[in-house]
Short mmCIF file of C-alpha atoms (C1' of nucleotides) in Angstrom, two decimals:
data_model
loop_
_atom_site.label_atom_id
_atom_site.label_comp_id
_atom_site.label_asym_id
_atom_site.label_seq_id
_atom_site.Cartn_x
_atom_site.Cartn_y
_atom_site.Cartn_z
CA MET A 1 -11.65 -4.87 -1.57
CA THR A 2 -15.07 -4.93 -3.13
CA SER A 3 -14.55 -1.52 -4.65
CA SER A 4 -11.17 -2.63 -5.92
CA GLU A 5 -12.72 -5.61 -7.59
CA THR A 6 -15.44 -3.49 -9.11
CA GLY A 7 -13.00 -0.94 -10.38
CA ARG A 8 -10.70 -3.59 -11.69
CA ALA A 9 -13.43 -5.23 -13.74
CA MET A 10 -14.21 -1.85 -15.24
CA LEU A 11 -10.93 -1.24 -16.96
CA ASP A 12 -8.80 -4.30 -16.65
CA PRO A 13 -6.05 -4.18 -19.24
CA SER A 14 -4.19 -7.19 -20.57
CA PRO A 15 -3.00 -7.70 -17.03
CA GLY A 16 0.64 -7.52 -16.09
CA THR A 17 1.75 -6.74 -19.60
CA ILE A 18 2.40 -3.05 -20.04
CA GLY A 19 6.05 -2.34 -19.39
CA VAL A 20 7.03 0.07 -16.67
CA GLN A 21 9.76 2.49 -17.51
CA GLY A 22 10.61 3.13 -13.87
CA ASP A 23 13.42 1.40 -12.01
CA SER A 24 11.37 -1.58 -10.77
CA ALA A 25 13.38 -4.81 -10.49
CA GLY A 26 16.08 -4.13 -7.92
CA GLY A 27 15.41 -7.40 -6.09
CA PRO A 28 17.84 -8.82 -3.58
CA ARG A 29 21.34 -7.39 -3.57
CA GLN A 30 21.33 -5.76 -7.00
CA GLN A 31 20.18 -2.36 -5.78
CA SER A 32 23.34 -0.70 -6.98
CA PRO A 33 24.17 -1.84 -10.54
CA GLU A 34 27.83 -1.07 -10.11
CA LYS A 35 29.79 -2.44 -7.16
CA SER A 36 27.85 -5.71 -6.94
CA PRO A 37 30.58 -8.32 -7.17
CA ARG A 38 28.87 -11.54 -6.11
CA PRO A 39 25.28 -12.41 -7.03
CA MET A 40 24.17 -13.89 -3.64
CA ARG A 41 24.69 -17.38 -2.45
CA ALA A 42 22.19 -20.12 -3.23
CA ASP A 43 21.03 -20.73 0.33
CA ALA A 44 20.77 -17.00 0.91
CA LYS A 45 18.47 -16.52 -2.04
CA ARG A 46 16.44 -19.55 -0.97
CA ASN A 47 15.84 -18.04 2.46
CA TYR A 48 15.26 -14.59 1.05
CA ASP A 49 12.47 -15.93 -1.12
CA LYS A 50 11.01 -18.05 1.63
CA ILE A 51 10.85 -15.05 3.97
CA LEU A 52 9.23 -12.91 1.32
CA ALA A 53 6.61 -15.51 0.50
CA THR A 54 5.79 -15.97 4.16
CA ALA A 55 5.63 -12.24 4.78
CA ARG A 56 3.20 -11.91 1.91
CA ILE A 57 0.90 -14.39 3.57
CA VAL A 58 1.24 -13.10 7.11
CA PHE A 59 0.90 -9.45 6.11
CA THR A 60 -2.24 -10.28 4.21
CA GLU A 61 -3.66 -12.21 7.14
CA ARG A 62 -2.72 -9.89 9.97
CA GLY A 63 -1.40 -6.68 8.47
CA THR A 64 2.02 -5.11 8.22
CA ASP A 65 2.42 -4.87 11.98
CA SER A 66 2.64 -8.61 12.49
CA SER A 67 5.53 -9.99 14.50
CA LEU A 68 8.65 -10.31 12.40
CA ASP A 69 9.96 -13.11 14.57
CA GLU A 70 6.81 -15.02 13.81
CA ILE A 71 7.33 -14.53 10.11
CA ALA A 72 10.84 -15.87 10.53
CA LYS A 73 9.53 -18.84 12.44
CA ARG A 74 6.85 -19.62 9.89
CA ALA A 75 9.43 -19.27 7.14
CA GLY A 76 11.58 -21.79 8.94
CA VAL A 77 14.53 -19.46 9.51
CA GLY A 78 16.02 -17.75 12.54
CA PRO A 79 15.32 -14.14 13.38
CA GLY A 80 18.91 -13.27 12.57
CA THR A 81 18.44 -14.39 8.99
CA LEU A 82 15.34 -12.31 8.56
CA TYR A 83 16.96 -9.20 9.98
CA ARG A 84 20.06 -9.66 7.84
CA HIS A 85 18.00 -9.66 4.67
CA PHE A 86 15.54 -7.01 5.83
CA PRO A 87 17.10 -4.76 8.44
CA THR A 88 13.82 -3.00 9.13
CA ARG A 89 10.14 -3.76 8.75
CA GLU A 90 9.99 -1.06 6.12
CA ALA A 91 12.57 -2.91 4.07
CA LEU A 92 10.36 -5.97 4.11
CA VAL A 93 7.25 -4.02 3.17
CA ASP A 94 9.27 -2.38 0.44
CA ALA A 95 10.29 -5.73 -1.01
CA LEU A 96 6.66 -6.77 -1.02
CA MET A 97 5.63 -3.51 -2.69
CA GLN A 98 7.25 -4.78 -5.85
CA ASP A 99 4.09 -6.86 -6.23
CA TRP A 100 1.96 -3.79 -6.82
CA THR A 101 4.15 -1.03 -8.14
CA ASP A 102 4.26 -2.67 -11.54
CA ARG A 103 0.54 -3.25 -11.54
CA VAL A 104 -0.17 0.25 -10.32
CA ALA A 105 1.89 1.71 -13.13
CA ALA A 106 0.11 -0.53 -15.61
CA ASP A 107 -3.26 0.46 -14.21
CA ALA A 108 -2.45 4.11 -14.68
CA ASP A 109 -1.62 3.61 -18.33
CA ALA A 110 -4.69 1.42 -18.75
CA ALA A 111 -6.85 4.13 -17.23
CA ILE A 112 -5.49 6.65 -19.70
CA ALA A 113 -6.09 4.22 -22.54
CA THR A 114 -9.77 3.89 -21.70
CA GLY A 115 -10.34 7.42 -22.90
CA LEU A 116 -13.21 7.81 -20.47
CA PRO A 117 -14.34 11.27 -19.36
CA ALA A 118 -12.04 12.85 -16.79
CA ARG A 119 -14.27 12.15 -13.83
CA GLU A 120 -14.67 8.47 -14.57
CA MET A 121 -11.06 8.02 -15.51
CA LEU A 122 -9.84 9.53 -12.26
CA LEU A 123 -12.36 7.65 -10.16
CA GLY A 124 -11.34 4.37 -11.73
CA TRP A 125 -7.65 5.05 -11.42
CA PHE A 126 -7.91 6.15 -7.80
CA GLU A 127 -9.92 3.09 -6.85
CA HIS A 128 -7.38 0.82 -8.47
CA PHE A 129 -4.57 2.58 -6.72
CA ILE A 130 -6.25 2.35 -3.34
CA GLY A 131 -7.15 -1.28 -3.95
CA HIS A 132 -3.49 -2.07 -4.32
CA ILE A 133 -1.99 -0.13 -1.46
CA THR A 134 -4.57 -1.38 1.02
CA LEU A 135 -3.85 -5.00 0.21
CA HIS A 136 -1.91 -5.38 3.44
CA ARG A 137 -3.49 -3.62 6.40
CA GLY A 138 -1.27 -0.81 7.62
CA ALA A 139 0.65 -0.43 4.38
CA ALA A 140 -1.23 2.67 3.25
CA SER A 141 -0.14 4.81 6.18
CA LYS A 142 3.43 3.58 5.84
CA ILE A 143 3.32 4.71 2.23
CA CYS A 144 1.97 8.09 3.29
CA ALA A 145 4.95 8.46 5.59
CA ALA A 146 7.49 7.27 3.03
CA MET A 147 6.16 9.38 0.17
CA ASP A 148 7.88 12.55 1.31
CA ASP A 149 10.80 10.94 3.09
CA PRO A 150 13.74 10.24 0.75
CA ALA A 151 15.46 8.36 3.57
CA SER A 152 12.78 5.69 3.60
CA PRO A 153 13.54 2.43 1.80
CA MET A 154 10.10 2.68 0.26
CA TYR A 155 10.70 6.11 -1.19
CA ARG A 156 11.80 4.78 -4.58
CA LYS A 157 8.71 2.69 -5.11
CA CYS A 158 6.53 5.54 -3.94
CA ARG A 159 8.08 7.59 -6.68
CA VAL A 160 7.22 4.95 -9.27
CA MET A 161 3.61 5.13 -8.17
CA GLY A 162 3.79 8.89 -8.02
CA ASP A 163 5.00 8.98 -11.58
CA ALA A 164 2.15 6.74 -12.64
CA ASN A 165 -0.28 9.14 -11.06
CA ARG A 166 1.44 12.09 -12.67
CA ARG A 167 0.93 10.51 -16.07
CA VAL A 168 -2.81 10.33 -15.53
CA ILE A 169 -2.99 13.87 -14.18
CA ASP A 170 -0.80 15.30 -16.93
CA HIS A 171 -2.82 13.55 -19.57
CA LEU A 172 -6.05 15.07 -18.35
CA ASP A 173 -4.42 18.42 -17.75
CA GLN A 174 -3.18 18.62 -21.31
CA ALA A 175 -6.68 17.83 -22.47
CA GLY A 176 -7.84 20.82 -20.46
CA ASP A 177 -10.01 18.71 -18.21
CA LEU A 178 -8.49 19.86 -14.94
CA ARG A 179 -8.56 23.07 -12.99
CA PRO A 180 -5.46 25.17 -13.38
CA GLY A 181 -2.74 24.59 -10.81
CA VAL A 182 -3.54 21.02 -9.93
CA ASP A 183 -0.43 19.43 -8.44
CA ALA A 184 0.01 15.70 -9.03
CA ALA A 185 2.05 15.15 -5.87
CA ASN A 186 -0.63 16.82 -3.86
CA VAL A 187 -3.33 14.67 -5.40
CA MET A 188 -1.21 11.62 -4.62
CA ARG A 189 -1.02 12.59 -0.98
CA LEU A 190 -4.72 13.22 -0.79
CA VAL A 191 -5.67 9.89 -2.34
CA SER A 192 -3.18 8.06 -0.17
CA GLY A 193 -4.81 9.75 2.77
CA VAL A 194 -8.16 8.40 1.68
CA ALA A 195 -6.60 4.95 1.43
CA SER A 196 -5.18 5.39 4.89
CA VAL A 197 -8.48 6.28 6.52
CA ALA A 198 -10.23 3.43 4.74
CA ASP A 199 -7.48 1.11 5.93
CA THR A 200 -7.40 2.19 9.56
CA SER A 201 -11.16 2.48 9.89
CA HIS A 202 -12.58 -0.47 11.75
CA ALA A 203 -15.80 -0.11 9.83
CA GLU A 204 -15.68 -1.41 6.28
CA LEU A 205 -16.20 1.95 4.65
CA ASP A 206 -16.56 2.82 1.00
CA VAL A 207 -13.89 5.08 -0.45
CA ARG A 208 -16.07 6.15 -3.36
CA PRO A 209 -17.78 9.15 -1.73
CA MET A 210 -14.47 10.55 -0.56
CA LEU A 211 -12.91 10.07 -3.95
CA GLU A 212 -15.81 11.85 -5.59
CA VAL A 213 -15.12 14.93 -3.51
CA VAL A 214 -11.46 14.80 -4.43
CA VAL A 215 -12.25 14.36 -8.11
CA ASP A 216 -14.74 17.21 -8.04
CA GLY A 217 -12.04 19.35 -6.52
CA ILE A 218 -9.70 18.55 -9.37
CA VAL A 219 -11.67 18.46 -12.57
CA HIS A 220 -12.52 21.54 -14.52
CA THR A 221 -15.87 23.09 -13.72
CA MET B 1 1.39 24.17 13.62
CA THR B 2 2.20 27.28 11.68
CA SER B 3 -0.96 26.93 9.68
CA SER B 4 -2.89 26.41 12.88
CA GLU B 5 -1.49 29.54 14.35
CA THR B 6 -2.19 31.48 11.19
CA GLY B 7 -5.74 30.22 11.01
CA ARG B 8 -6.28 30.86 14.64
CA ALA B 9 -5.30 34.49 14.36
CA MET B 10 -7.76 34.78 11.52
CA LEU B 11 -10.89 33.99 13.40
CA ASP B 12 -10.09 33.60 17.05
CA PRO B 13 -13.29 33.88 19.06
CA SER B 14 -13.43 34.82 22.69
CA PRO B 15 -11.57 31.63 23.37
CA GLY B 16 -13.01 28.86 25.46
CA THR B 17 -16.28 30.67 25.95
CA ILE B 18 -18.93 29.32 23.64
CA GLY B 19 -20.79 26.52 25.32
CA VAL B 20 -20.87 23.11 23.77
CA GLN B 21 -24.21 21.41 23.78
CA GLY B 22 -22.65 17.96 23.49
CA ASP B 23 -21.84 15.74 26.43
CA SER B 24 -18.34 17.14 27.09
CA ALA B 25 -17.33 16.99 30.77
CA GLY B 26 -17.42 13.32 31.69
CA GLY B 27 -14.13 13.56 33.53
CA PRO B 28 -12.97 10.89 35.93
CA ARG B 29 -15.61 8.46 37.12
CA GLN B 30 -18.74 10.47 36.33
CA GLN B 31 -19.30 9.02 32.86
CA SER B 32 -22.66 7.59 33.84
CA PRO B 33 -24.71 10.24 35.63
CA GLU B 34 -26.79 7.64 37.42
CA LYS B 35 -25.14 4.84 39.36
CA SER B 36 -22.17 6.90 40.56
CA PRO B 37 -22.20 6.41 44.31
CA ARG B 38 -18.81 7.74 45.43
CA PRO B 39 -17.05 10.70 43.81
CA MET B 40 -13.49 9.28 43.82
CA ARG B 41 -11.05 9.29 46.63
CA ALA B 42 -8.70 12.22 47.18
CA ASP B 43 -5.46 10.36 46.48
CA ALA B 44 -7.02 8.77 43.44
CA LYS B 45 -7.98 12.10 41.94
CA ARG B 46 -4.55 13.47 42.77
CA ASN B 47 -2.85 10.67 40.84
CA TYR B 48 -5.38 10.84 38.02
CA ASP B 49 -4.58 14.49 37.49
CA LYS B 50 -0.86 13.98 37.80
CA ILE B 51 -0.93 11.25 35.15
CA LEU B 52 -3.00 13.36 32.82
CA ALA B 53 -0.70 16.37 33.17
CA THR B 54 2.35 14.22 32.53
CA ALA B 55 0.76 12.52 29.55
CA ARG B 56 -0.04 15.89 28.06
CA ILE B 57 3.63 16.80 28.22
CA VAL B 58 5.03 13.48 27.04
CA PHE B 59 2.52 13.10 24.22
CA THR B 60 3.39 16.58 23.03
CA GLU B 61 7.10 15.85 23.18
CA ARG B 62 7.15 12.38 21.72
CA GLY B 63 3.71 11.63 20.34
CA THR B 64 0.89 9.36 21.43
CA ASP B 65 2.97 6.21 21.06
CA SER B 66 5.28 7.04 23.95
CA SER B 67 5.83 4.43 26.61
CA LEU B 68 3.03 4.40 29.15
CA ASP B 69 5.30 3.05 31.83
CA GLU B 70 7.53 6.04 31.31
CA ILE B 71 4.59 8.37 31.73
CA ALA B 72 3.78 6.58 34.95
CA LYS B 73 7.36 6.94 36.11
CA ARG B 74 7.53 10.62 35.25
CA ALA B 75 4.22 11.14 36.98
CA GLY B 76 5.66 9.48 40.07
CA VAL B 77 3.18 6.60 40.17
CA GLY B 78 3.40 2.90 39.50
CA PRO B 79 2.32 1.35 36.22
CA GLY B 80 -0.56 -0.32 37.99
CA THR B 81 -1.99 3.03 38.97
CA LEU B 82 -1.82 4.33 35.44
CA TYR B 83 -3.49 1.25 34.02
CA ARG B 84 -6.21 1.33 36.61
CA HIS B 85 -7.20 4.85 35.67
CA PHE B 86 -6.62 4.38 31.95
CA PRO B 87 -6.99 0.74 30.95
CA THR B 88 -5.83 1.41 27.41
CA ARG B 89 -3.72 3.99 25.63
CA GLU B 90 -6.87 5.09 23.85
CA ALA B 91 -8.52 5.87 27.15
CA LEU B 92 -5.63 8.17 28.00
CA VAL B 93 -5.72 9.88 24.63
CA ASP B 94 -9.44 10.23 25.06
CA ALA B 95 -9.05 11.96 28.41
CA LEU B 96 -6.59 14.36 26.82
CA MET B 97 -8.96 15.00 23.92
CA GLN B 98 -11.13 16.93 26.30
CA ASP B 99 -8.60 19.72 25.84
CA TRP B 100 -9.56 20.22 22.24
CA THR B 101 -13.10 19.02 21.73
CA ASP B 102 -14.47 22.10 23.44
CA ARG B 103 -12.21 24.38 21.47
CA VAL B 104 -13.00 22.59 18.25
CA ALA B 105 -16.70 23.04 18.82
CA ALA B 106 -16.15 26.69 19.65
CA ASP B 107 -14.02 27.15 16.55
CA ALA B 108 -16.78 25.75 14.38
CA ASP B 109 -19.30 28.21 15.73
CA ALA B 110 -16.77 31.01 15.44
CA ALA B 111 -16.16 30.09 11.83
CA ILE B 112 -19.87 30.30 11.11
CA ALA B 113 -20.03 33.63 12.89
CA THR B 114 -17.39 35.17 10.66
CA GLY B 115 -19.83 35.14 7.78
CA LEU B 116 -16.95 34.74 5.34
CA PRO B 117 -17.56 33.31 1.88
CA ALA B 118 -17.98 29.54 1.85
CA ARG B 119 -14.49 28.80 0.57
CA GLU B 120 -12.72 30.88 3.17
CA MET B 121 -14.98 29.77 5.96
CA LEU B 122 -14.34 26.11 5.23
CA LEU B 123 -10.63 26.58 4.77
CA GLY B 124 -10.35 28.38 8.08
CA TRP B 125 -12.46 25.85 9.92
CA PHE B 126 -10.57 22.88 8.49
CA GLU B 127 -7.22 24.37 9.37
CA HIS B 128 -8.33 25.00 12.91
CA PHE B 129 -9.65 21.49 13.21
CA ILE B 130 -6.46 19.96 11.88
CA GLY B 131 -4.35 22.21 14.07
CA HIS B 132 -6.09 20.76 17.10
CA ILE B 133 -6.08 17.08 16.27
CA THR B 134 -2.43 17.11 15.24
CA LEU B 135 -1.32 18.59 18.52
CA HIS B 136 -0.02 15.24 19.67
CA ARG B 137 1.74 13.25 16.96
CA GLY B 138 -0.18 10.10 16.16
CA ALA B 139 -3.49 11.33 17.50
CA ALA B 140 -4.96 12.10 14.09
CA SER B 141 -4.83 8.53 12.85
CA LYS B 142 -6.23 7.27 16.13
CA ILE B 143 -9.13 9.63 15.64
CA CYS B 144 -9.62 8.38 12.10
CA ALA B 145 -9.89 4.87 13.47
CA ALA B 146 -12.21 5.81 16.31
CA MET B 147 -14.54 7.95 14.22
CA ASP B 148 -16.46 5.00 12.82
CA ASP B 149 -15.93 2.63 15.72
CA PRO B 150 -18.58 3.02 18.41
CA ALA B 151 -16.62 0.60 20.61
CA SER B 152 -13.73 3.03 20.89
CA PRO B 153 -13.48 5.12 24.04
CA MET B 154 -12.81 8.10 21.80
CA TYR B 155 -15.99 7.65 19.80
CA ARG B 156 -18.01 10.05 21.91
CA LYS B 157 -15.58 12.92 21.53
CA CYS B 158 -15.28 12.20 17.84
CA ARG B 159 -19.00 12.67 17.63
CA VAL B 160 -18.76 16.04 19.36
CA MET B 161 -16.26 17.15 16.76
CA GLY B 162 -18.34 15.57 14.03
CA ASP B 163 -21.35 17.56 15.18
CA ALA B 164 -19.30 20.74 15.13
CA ASN B 165 -18.35 20.04 11.56
CA ARG B 166 -21.92 19.24 10.66
CA ARG B 167 -22.99 22.65 11.94
CA VAL B 168 -20.60 24.38 9.58
CA ILE B 169 -21.57 22.19 6.65
CA ASP B 170 -25.28 22.53 7.32
CA HIS B 171 -24.97 26.27 7.65
CA LEU B 172 -23.34 26.60 4.25
CA ASP B 173 -25.65 24.05 2.71
CA GLN B 174 -28.72 25.98 3.81
CA ALA B 175 -27.20 29.06 2.28
CA GLY B 176 -26.97 27.14 -0.97
CA ASP B 177 -23.19 27.39 -1.06
CA LEU B 178 -22.52 23.68 -1.32
CA ARG B 179 -22.99 21.11 -4.03
CA PRO B 180 -26.04 18.92 -3.56
CA GLY B 181 -25.44 15.69 -1.68
CA VAL B 182 -22.48 16.75 0.41
CA ASP B 183 -22.25 14.47 3.42
CA ALA B 184 -20.81 16.02 6.58
CA ALA B 185 -19.52 12.70 7.95
CA ASN B 186 -17.74 12.08 4.71
CA VAL B 187 -16.14 15.49 4.76
CA MET B 188 -15.05 14.83 8.31
CA ARG B 189 -13.33 11.62 7.29
CA LEU B 190 -11.62 13.32 4.39
CA VAL B 191 -10.29 16.20 6.44
CA SER B 192 -9.17 13.85 9.19
CA GLY B 193 -7.34 11.92 6.50
CA VAL B 194 -5.55 15.09 5.47
CA ALA B 195 -4.62 15.64 9.10
CA SER B 196 -3.37 12.10 9.28
CA VAL B 197 -1.06 12.38 6.28
CA ALA B 198 0.27 15.71 7.50
CA ASP B 199 0.88 14.13 10.88
CA THR B 200 2.60 10.97 9.70
CA SER B 201 4.61 12.70 7.01
CA HIS B 202 8.20 13.16 8.07
CA ALA B 203 8.43 16.25 5.94
CA GLU B 204 6.79 19.32 7.42
CA LEU B 205 4.15 19.64 4.75
CA ASP B 206 1.48 22.26 4.31
CA VAL B 207 -2.11 21.06 4.53
CA ARG B 208 -3.45 24.07 2.67
CA PRO B 209 -3.17 22.72 -0.90
CA MET B 210 -4.91 19.50 0.05
CA LEU B 211 -7.65 21.36 1.84
CA GLU B 212 -8.18 23.56 -1.18
CA VAL B 213 -8.90 20.52 -3.30
CA VAL B 214 -11.35 19.23 -0.73
CA VAL B 215 -13.06 22.59 -0.45
CA ASP B 216 -13.30 22.90 -4.22
CA GLY B 217 -14.91 19.49 -4.27
CA ILE B 218 -17.54 20.62 -1.81
CA VAL B 219 -18.54 24.16 -2.64
CA HIS B 220 -21.08 24.99 -5.26
CA THR B 221 -19.60 25.68 -8.70
"C1'" DC C 1 37.29 -34.09 -5.90
"C1'" DC C 2 38.73 -31.81 -1.89
"C1'" DA C 3 40.13 -28.17 1.10
"C1'" DC C 4 39.37 -23.77 2.78
"C1'" DA C 5 38.02 -19.07 2.84
"C1'" DA C 6 34.08 -16.43 2.35
"C1'" DT C 7 29.47 -16.25 3.33
"C1'" DA C 8 25.33 -17.26 5.60
"C1'" DC C 9 22.66 -19.48 9.31
"C1'" DG C 10 20.04 -19.48 13.65
"C1'" DG C 11 19.19 -19.28 18.27
"C1'" DA C 12 20.40 -17.55 22.87
"C1'" DG C 13 19.63 -13.59 25.12
"C1'" DA C 14 19.71 -8.45 26.09
"C1'" DC C 15 16.53 -4.95 25.92
"C1'" DT C 16 12.10 -2.40 25.83
"C1'" DG C 17 7.32 -1.92 26.37
"C1'" DT C 18 2.66 -3.79 27.92
"C1'" DC C 19 -0.20 -5.19 31.43
"C1'" DT C 20 -1.51 -7.87 35.92
"C1'" DC C 21 -1.64 -9.38 40.51
"C1'" DC C 22 -1.65 -8.78 45.22
"C1'" DG C 23 0.53 -7.49 49.85
"C1'" DG C 24 0.72 -3.23 51.91
"C1'" DT C 25 -0.94 1.62 52.55
"C1'" DT C 26 -4.17 5.50 52.57
"C1'" DT C 27 -8.64 7.43 52.96
"C1'" DA C 28 -13.34 8.40 54.54
"C1'" DG C 29 -16.85 7.79 57.57
"C1'" DC C 30 -18.23 6.70 62.07
"C1'" DG D 1 -9.02 6.54 66.68
"C1'" DC D 2 -10.78 2.51 64.18
"C1'" DT D 3 -12.26 -0.17 60.41
"C1'" DA D 4 -13.60 -1.37 55.90
"C1'" DA D 5 -13.24 -0.02 51.41
"C1'" DA D 6 -10.52 1.95 48.05
"C1'" DC D 7 -6.26 2.65 46.23
"C1'" DC D 8 -1.15 2.31 45.59
"C1'" DG D 9 2.98 0.51 43.35
"C1'" DG D 10 6.31 -2.55 42.00
"C1'" DA D 11 7.66 -7.31 40.96
"C1'" DG D 12 7.33 -9.98 37.24
"C1'" DA D 13 5.05 -12.63 33.33
"C1'" DC D 14 4.73 -12.02 28.57
"C1'" DA D 15 5.64 -10.46 23.77
"C1'" DG D 16 8.24 -8.21 20.30
"C1'" DT D 17 12.66 -6.26 18.47
"C1'" DC D 18 17.17 -6.81 17.29
"C1'" DT D 19 22.26 -8.49 17.91
"C1'" DC D 20 26.16 -11.32 18.52
"C1'" DC D 21 28.83 -15.07 17.52
"C1'" DG D 22 29.82 -20.13 17.28
"C1'" DT D 23 28.57 -23.28 13.75
"C1'" DA D 24 27.25 -24.77 9.17
"C1'" DT D 25 26.99 -24.20 4.15
"C1'" DT D 26 28.68 -22.82 -0.29
"C1'" DG D 27 31.52 -22.45 -4.32
"C1'" DT D 28 36.05 -21.93 -5.99
"C1'" DG D 29 41.05 -22.84 -6.95
"C1'" DG D 30 44.19 -26.42 -6.86
#
DNA sequence: CCACAATACGGAGACTGTCTCCGGTTTAGC
DNA sequence: GCTAAACCGGAGACAGTCTCCGTATTGTGG
């Protein structure tokens, strides 16, 4: 949190502006562009939004393992309604991920735009990334699991973030700043792992030292 | 698993021989050397062992999040008995950790004894370490959490493994093979994080590439 | 504006897993 | 063998997940 704030201050772009080329959007019901006859009833959308807003609060307060029935209750709907809209907990987390994926992508482009030296650029980008995916306790490890699992509802959004990371890596690679053979997907896994340990650790530990090792293992000597 | 096996073949020491200076032992009831009047009744020890043996099997089959009541059932005891011996799931995992901590410590010393170049030595040691802590699915992330949480029952054993790692790191550092300022605890966290992502990932992914980045970030340029 | 089919709601409850309490049983020491 | 201490185990309280289906709401065609 603190590190996220610090990092953010360092290279904050005109926030929420830069367009993301990825899929994004894809809110309720419109996942498949074709074959979507009806746009969703008014009361349905109302409840959908209420559940999402409540989940955002509860997940922030108590993490992504909070009781789903409680979220339903606090949203003022029955459990059945919640489970119809979000068949699994992952689906709910996925819907919430929309909040960051755009920002993450924007942060990646902003990091590139800073033109800082490779080390600083990577450090800043990684800290931003981690700041986002650790917003809700428990989310980081779920992302780790979804990253390489195409069957996961979160897979798509993981790819958007993966692409953002690839842009940063490719940019530095083309500038000759990285060691040969650096794999963006691998870096993504590693940094997500760092996020995961920071998230699960009961102690409030600083991710910086771990990131420095990772960065040193990536940048050209 | 494969990587573990591979690594193991590479530097297998006379297995289970090298003494660990740490606490180790500490089996049922004797945690506190003083103030331990009675050694534990025969039937109690019998059940304790039966539960442990069953847990070893079930945790290997289905991971450390298996139902504890089922373990009790398969061990032929009531849930009450299981919970009396192991008040929390962590306590049970901790008891099972005894299986590896000794081996892990031995592996560290064996790695040092190989006298391989820093890169290879670290790679081998890390792979061994990860091979052990990912034996039961879900254990790695529990270890990540316990590592910096002195209140956890697993904390002690984490320290034993942490000390083993420190020996390897210190050895290489004194040989001048590492970058200045490398922190063993930090490395431990990082490598455990790698184990954690490998463990939670649904895809059977290779830890080697991630470890190479970590190692490159540690060794002297 | 109203009827009515499609759609969505929500809560009762089945199911699973955690953990406790306590009457009954086993053990160890005499 | 006898007794007190230690231990057993299962009934059951509790919490969370998830489903089924009778009821209510919506929006559309007449």
